Every structure is written in C-alpha cells, then in structure tokens.
Amino acid sequence: MAFGDQPAYLRVADDLRKKIAGGELPPHARLPSQARIREEYGVSDTVALEARKVLMAEGLVEGRSGSGTYVRAQPVPRRVVRGGFHTAGEATPFRQEQADERVIGSWDAHSEQDEAGAEIAGRLGIDVGERVMRTRYVFQSQGEAVMLSTSWEPLAVTGRTPVMLPEEGPLAGRGVVDRMAALDLVVDNMAEEVGARPGRAEEVLALGGVPGHWVLVTSRTYFAGGRPVETADVVVLAERYRVAYRLPVK
C-alpha cells in the first residue's frame, strides 16, 4: 500500500478512518488488532498503537476491557438553535437556552449563593468575592439530558427581592427577561461567545457521554441598559450538537 509523506501512524489512522466512513468497518465492528494492523500496513507495533490512539481520541472507536477496540456508532448531530433574547411572556429557562419552538423540554435546577470568582466577576462587572446567586440547570428533551447550564446573577441586583431565586417565587421559571422586568430593569441586549474544550468528568457523565468527549460552551450575558444582570455557561456534547443562530436583520 502506497502512502504519502505523513507520519506512518497518521497514514494508518487515515486509511482506517476512510474504512469506517465508507462502511467497510461499520458501527460495532471490531477494529483490526494491533498485530493485524502491523502486518497489513507493514508498520511497527508502536505505529499501530499510535494509529489506534488517534481514532480513539477522535471518538471513532472505543476500547472494551478484555475484548478489543470497536467502531463507535456516530450520533446524527442535532441543532441547538439560538435566537437572541426573548421578549417578556415567552422566556422559560428552556426557551431561554433553546430557541427552537419545536423542542419540548423540561429542566431540573438548584440554586445557592456563592462568591464571584475572577472570571464571573469580570463578566458581571462586579468585584471579585461579591455575592451572586448561582443556579445549575439540567435540561432534558424526550427523557434525555441535552444540555447543562450554570447561571450567575449579582445579588446586588436581585438580593432580597421576590425574584432572587430563579425557580421560586411569583415568576419562578419565567427566565431572565421577565424576572428583571419585575425589578424595572429592561433587558435590551445579550452577548454570546461559543467555544470548545474537553468536557469535565461530571459534565460528560450528566450528558451521557464518555470520558474524553469535547463539549461546546456558549457563554451568554444579558444586559439591561449596559449593566450585566445575568451570565451563564451553556454546555452540550460537541459530537451530538451544532449551535445554529437565528438573528434579526436590521
């Protein structure tokens, strides 16, 4: 078999990747053993091992203790549709995080007071150590955990008010826009940044992934008259979701 100028382990990994994509090695099929790869491609054990590591790091194969390495079934990516901030009366937490009206979801939430670290303090425009209300959400759709979200609100804004706890009180579950309106604060702007990083163990476990999976993180901040009133990190598994935006054209 003729190869190009790539390192041997990348050439082997590329050929195996093509066989997986082409169906020659279908989902749940056993990957050729290290000895088989060595013989078929004329490479060393080290090269064969490194090629398998590449495919494992890419999430194309998975090791099973005492059994071997198998091709993983690849999920069909679903969309997380972002649509900007929502007007009053329609912004439940799930709608706040997933703007696709076709998705029916539920959520679990837990709130507790905390001190703002450097990153959160910077996003909220407050001093490090100031008190915030931190709320952790797990969003489900059709019984499956689809995204995680952690939000922080400055208690200088919401403290000792009926909306201090996002999931309790007269506007429980109504989202940031409605809750801030109750404090005579008009949410008029939102900023989002999307990035990727390796998932933390607790995140991947909660979302039904496996160690090593990457996640997409949408860092979102709501503003009222230029003042940050809430910031949040929304986390989904990168291999399962694509972030799509619907934004008005002015």
Short mmCIF file of C-alpha atoms in Angstrom, two decimals:
data_model
loop_
_atom_site.label_atom_id
_atom_site.label_comp_id
_atom_site.label_asym_id
_atom_site.label_seq_id
_atom_site.Cartn_x
_atom_site.Cartn_y
_atom_site.Cartn_z
CA MET A 1 0.00 0.00 0.00
CA ALA A 2 1.41 3.34 -1.06
CA PHE A 3 1.47 6.15 1.46
CA GLY A 4 2.30 9.83 1.27
CA ASP A 5 4.67 11.87 3.34
CA GLN A 6 2.63 11.93 6.57
CA PRO A 7 3.96 10.18 9.67
CA ALA A 8 3.23 6.47 9.44
CA TYR A 9 0.74 6.38 12.31
CA LEU A 10 -1.33 9.21 10.74
CA ARG A 11 -1.36 7.43 7.38
CA VAL A 12 -2.60 4.24 9.02
CA ALA A 13 -5.21 6.16 11.03
CA ASP A 14 -6.37 7.96 7.87
CA ASP A 15 -6.86 4.69 5.99
CA LEU A 16 -8.78 3.13 8.88
CA ARG A 17 -10.86 6.31 9.17
CA LYS A 18 -11.82 6.01 5.50
CA LYS A 19 -12.86 2.40 6.03
CA ILE A 20 -15.06 3.47 8.94
CA ALA A 21 -16.61 6.34 6.95
CA GLY A 22 -17.16 4.08 3.94
CA GLY A 23 -18.85 1.33 5.90
CA GLU A 24 -16.13 -1.27 5.41
CA LEU A 25 -15.77 -1.11 9.19
CA PRO A 26 -19.40 -0.49 10.28
CA PRO A 27 -20.59 0.56 13.75
CA HIS A 28 -19.86 -2.04 16.44
CA ALA A 29 -17.36 -3.85 14.18
CA ARG A 30 -14.12 -4.83 15.83
CA LEU A 31 -11.11 -2.78 14.74
CA PRO A 32 -8.24 -4.89 13.39
CA SER A 33 -5.93 -5.94 16.19
CA GLN A 34 -2.56 -4.33 16.71
CA ALA A 35 -0.87 -7.40 15.18
CA ARG A 36 -3.21 -7.28 12.16
CA ILE A 37 -2.54 -3.58 11.60
CA ARG A 38 1.19 -4.21 11.85
CA GLU A 39 1.05 -6.96 9.25
CA GLU A 40 -1.41 -5.30 6.85
CA TYR A 41 0.33 -1.93 6.76
CA GLY A 42 3.91 -3.08 7.30
CA VAL A 43 4.45 -0.91 10.36
CA SER A 44 5.78 -1.40 13.86
CA ASP A 45 3.73 -2.16 16.97
CA THR A 46 4.33 1.41 18.12
CA VAL A 47 2.88 2.84 14.89
CA ALA A 48 -0.12 0.52 15.08
CA LEU A 49 -0.77 1.53 18.68
CA GLU A 50 -0.49 5.25 17.93
CA ALA A 51 -2.89 4.92 14.98
CA ARG A 52 -5.50 3.31 17.24
CA LYS A 53 -4.96 6.08 19.80
CA VAL A 54 -5.70 8.70 17.12
CA LEU A 55 -9.01 7.06 16.22
CA MET A 56 -9.91 6.72 19.88
CA ALA A 57 -9.12 10.39 20.55
CA GLU A 58 -11.37 11.32 17.61
CA GLY A 59 -14.23 9.32 19.12
CA LEU A 60 -14.42 6.93 16.16
CA VAL A 61 -13.56 3.82 18.18
CA GLU A 62 -13.76 2.74 21.80
CA GLY A 63 -11.91 0.16 23.83
CA ARG A 64 -13.76 -2.57 25.70
CA SER A 65 -11.91 -4.15 28.58
CA GLY A 66 -10.76 -7.67 27.75
CA SER A 67 -12.46 -7.60 24.35
CA GLY A 68 -10.73 -5.22 21.98
CA THR A 69 -11.38 -1.96 20.17
CA TYR A 70 -14.68 -1.38 18.35
CA VAL A 71 -16.11 1.18 15.94
CA ARG A 72 -18.46 3.58 17.70
CA ALA A 73 -21.90 4.37 16.32
CA GLN A 74 -21.80 8.06 15.46
CA PRO A 75 -24.79 10.17 16.53
CA VAL A 76 -26.53 12.35 13.96
CA PRO A 77 -25.79 15.95 15.03
CA ARG A 78 -28.82 17.87 16.28
CA ARG A 79 -29.16 21.63 16.35
CA VAL A 80 -29.25 23.87 19.37
CA VAL A 81 -30.96 26.92 17.89
CA ARG A 82 -30.03 30.27 19.37
CA GLY A 83 -32.32 33.20 18.71
CA GLY A 84 -31.24 36.16 20.81
CA PHE A 85 -33.01 37.30 23.98
CA HIS A 86 -36.73 36.68 24.31
CA THR A 87 -39.41 39.24 24.97
CA ALA A 88 -41.43 39.17 28.15
CA GLY A 89 -44.03 36.43 28.47
CA GLU A 90 -42.25 33.71 26.50
CA ALA A 91 -38.92 33.10 28.22
CA THR A 92 -38.98 29.93 30.29
CA PRO A 93 -35.47 28.67 31.11
CA PHE A 94 -35.68 26.01 28.40
CA ARG A 95 -36.80 28.56 25.79
CA GLN A 96 -34.06 30.84 27.05
CA GLU A 97 -31.47 28.18 26.20
CA GLN A 98 -33.10 26.52 23.16
CA ALA A 99 -34.97 28.86 20.85
CA ASP A 100 -36.43 26.14 18.61
CA GLU A 101 -40.18 26.14 19.31
CA ARG A 102 -40.43 22.54 18.08
CA VAL A 103 -38.44 21.27 21.06
CA ILE A 104 -40.44 20.44 24.17
CA GLY A 105 -38.22 20.20 27.21
CA SER A 106 -38.10 20.16 30.97
CA TRP A 107 -35.40 21.03 33.46
CA ASP A 108 -34.10 20.44 36.95
CA ALA A 109 -32.48 23.31 38.80
CA HIS A 110 -30.64 24.02 42.04
CA SER A 111 -29.75 27.50 43.33
CA GLU A 112 -27.31 28.58 46.02
CA GLN A 113 -25.43 31.71 46.99
CA ASP A 114 -21.76 31.92 46.07
CA GLU A 115 -18.87 34.36 45.79
CA ALA A 116 -17.93 35.54 42.31
CA GLY A 117 -14.56 34.35 41.08
CA ALA A 118 -12.40 36.45 38.78
CA GLU A 119 -14.00 35.29 35.50
CA ILE A 120 -17.62 35.64 36.64
CA ALA A 121 -16.91 38.95 38.35
CA GLY A 122 -15.46 40.26 35.09
CA ARG A 123 -18.47 39.12 33.09
CA LEU A 124 -20.89 40.70 35.57
CA GLY A 125 -18.88 43.88 36.09
CA ILE A 126 -18.63 43.36 39.85
CA ASP A 127 -15.78 42.91 42.31
CA VAL A 128 -14.22 39.52 42.95
CA GLY A 129 -15.85 37.99 46.02
CA GLU A 130 -19.18 39.77 45.63
CA ARG A 131 -22.20 37.60 46.35
CA VAL A 132 -24.03 36.00 43.44
CA MET A 133 -26.88 33.55 43.05
CA ARG A 134 -25.59 30.50 41.18
CA THR A 135 -28.16 28.21 39.56
CA ARG A 136 -27.31 24.91 37.92
CA TYR A 137 -29.73 23.51 35.33
CA VAL A 138 -30.00 20.14 33.62
CA PHE A 139 -32.24 20.40 30.54
CA GLN A 140 -33.98 17.31 29.17
CA SER A 141 -35.76 16.60 25.91
CA GLN A 142 -37.66 13.34 25.38
CA GLY A 143 -36.16 11.97 28.58
CA GLU A 144 -32.57 12.68 27.51
CA ALA A 145 -30.24 15.20 29.14
CA VAL A 146 -29.38 17.51 26.25
CA MET A 147 -27.63 20.46 27.87
CA LEU A 148 -26.32 21.84 31.12
CA SER A 149 -26.35 25.46 32.18
CA THR A 150 -24.90 27.35 35.12
CA SER A 151 -26.07 30.93 35.61
CA TRP A 152 -24.87 33.66 37.94
CA GLU A 153 -26.85 36.74 38.96
CA PRO A 154 -25.44 39.53 41.16
CA LEU A 155 -27.28 39.69 44.48
CA ALA A 156 -26.70 43.44 44.37
CA VAL A 157 -29.46 43.34 41.72
CA THR A 158 -31.77 40.54 42.85
CA GLY A 159 -30.98 40.13 46.55
CA ARG A 160 -33.92 40.48 48.96
CA THR A 161 -36.39 40.69 46.07
CA PRO A 162 -39.19 38.27 45.09
CA VAL A 163 -37.08 37.09 42.10
CA MET A 164 -33.87 36.35 43.99
CA LEU A 165 -34.33 32.61 43.34
CA PRO A 166 -34.91 31.90 39.61
CA GLU A 167 -37.04 28.81 40.28
CA GLU A 168 -39.04 30.08 43.25
CA GLY A 169 -41.40 32.98 43.88
CA PRO A 170 -44.09 34.62 41.74
CA LEU A 171 -42.06 34.45 38.50
CA ALA A 172 -40.50 31.02 39.02
CA GLY A 173 -39.30 29.53 35.74
CA ARG A 174 -40.08 32.64 33.67
CA GLY A 175 -36.49 33.43 32.66
CA VAL A 176 -34.24 36.46 32.94
CA VAL A 177 -36.23 38.93 30.83
CA ASP A 178 -39.47 38.65 32.81
CA ARG A 179 -37.75 38.46 36.17
CA MET A 180 -35.66 41.56 35.57
CA ALA A 181 -38.71 43.42 34.28
CA ALA A 182 -40.26 42.85 37.70
CA LEU A 183 -37.35 44.92 39.08
CA ASP A 184 -37.95 47.66 36.48
CA LEU A 185 -34.87 46.54 34.55
CA VAL A 186 -35.38 46.21 30.79
CA VAL A 187 -33.16 43.55 29.25
CA ASP A 188 -32.22 45.08 25.90
CA ASN A 189 -29.04 43.30 24.87
CA MET A 190 -27.32 39.95 25.00
CA ALA A 191 -23.82 38.78 24.12
CA GLU A 192 -22.73 35.21 23.41
CA GLU A 193 -19.39 33.53 22.79
CA VAL A 194 -19.12 29.91 21.64
CA GLY A 195 -16.03 27.79 22.25
CA ALA A 196 -14.99 24.16 22.65
CA ARG A 197 -12.99 22.36 25.34
CA PRO A 198 -12.60 18.85 26.77
CA GLY A 199 -15.63 18.02 28.88
CA ARG A 200 -15.22 17.79 32.63
CA ALA A 201 -15.96 14.37 34.05
CA GLU A 202 -19.17 15.44 35.77
CA GLU A 203 -20.44 17.22 32.65
CA VAL A 204 -19.81 14.28 30.33
CA LEU A 205 -21.39 11.85 32.78
CA ALA A 206 -24.51 14.01 33.16
CA LEU A 207 -24.88 14.28 29.36
CA GLY A 208 -24.43 10.57 28.70
CA GLY A 209 -21.03 10.83 27.04
CA VAL A 210 -17.76 9.05 27.66
CA PRO A 211 -14.50 10.40 29.11
CA GLY A 212 -12.57 12.39 26.55
CA HIS A 213 -15.61 13.84 24.78
CA TRP A 214 -15.41 17.53 23.94
CA VAL A 215 -18.16 19.99 24.74
CA LEU A 216 -19.43 23.19 23.16
CA VAL A 217 -19.74 26.02 25.67
CA THR A 218 -21.92 29.05 24.97
CA SER A 219 -21.07 31.85 27.39
CA ARG A 220 -24.01 34.24 27.46
CA THR A 221 -24.57 37.54 29.28
CA TYR A 222 -27.78 39.57 29.49
CA PHE A 223 -27.61 43.37 29.81
CA ALA A 224 -30.10 45.98 30.95
CA GLY A 225 -29.08 49.48 29.94
CA GLY A 226 -25.48 48.33 29.59
CA ARG A 227 -25.42 46.69 33.02
CA PRO A 228 -24.83 42.92 33.14
CA VAL A 229 -27.69 41.34 35.08
CA GLU A 230 -27.04 37.64 34.41
CA THR A 231 -24.33 35.49 32.87
CA ALA A 232 -24.37 31.78 32.11
CA ASP A 233 -22.42 28.91 30.55
CA VAL A 234 -24.48 26.51 28.42
CA VAL A 235 -22.81 23.14 27.76
CA VAL A 236 -23.65 20.45 25.17
CA LEU A 237 -21.68 17.48 23.79
CA ALA A 238 -19.82 18.64 20.68
CA GLU A 239 -20.32 15.37 18.79
CA ARG A 240 -24.09 15.49 19.22
CA TYR A 241 -24.94 19.13 18.63
CA ARG A 242 -24.34 22.09 16.36
CA VAL A 243 -25.09 25.61 17.51
CA ALA A 244 -27.29 27.46 14.99
CA TYR A 245 -28.24 31.14 15.25
CA ARG A 246 -31.38 32.96 14.15
CA LEU A 247 -30.80 36.68 14.38
CA PRO A 248 -32.92 39.56 13.07
CA VAL A 249 -31.52 41.65 10.22
CA LYS A 250 -31.91 45.36 10.75
#
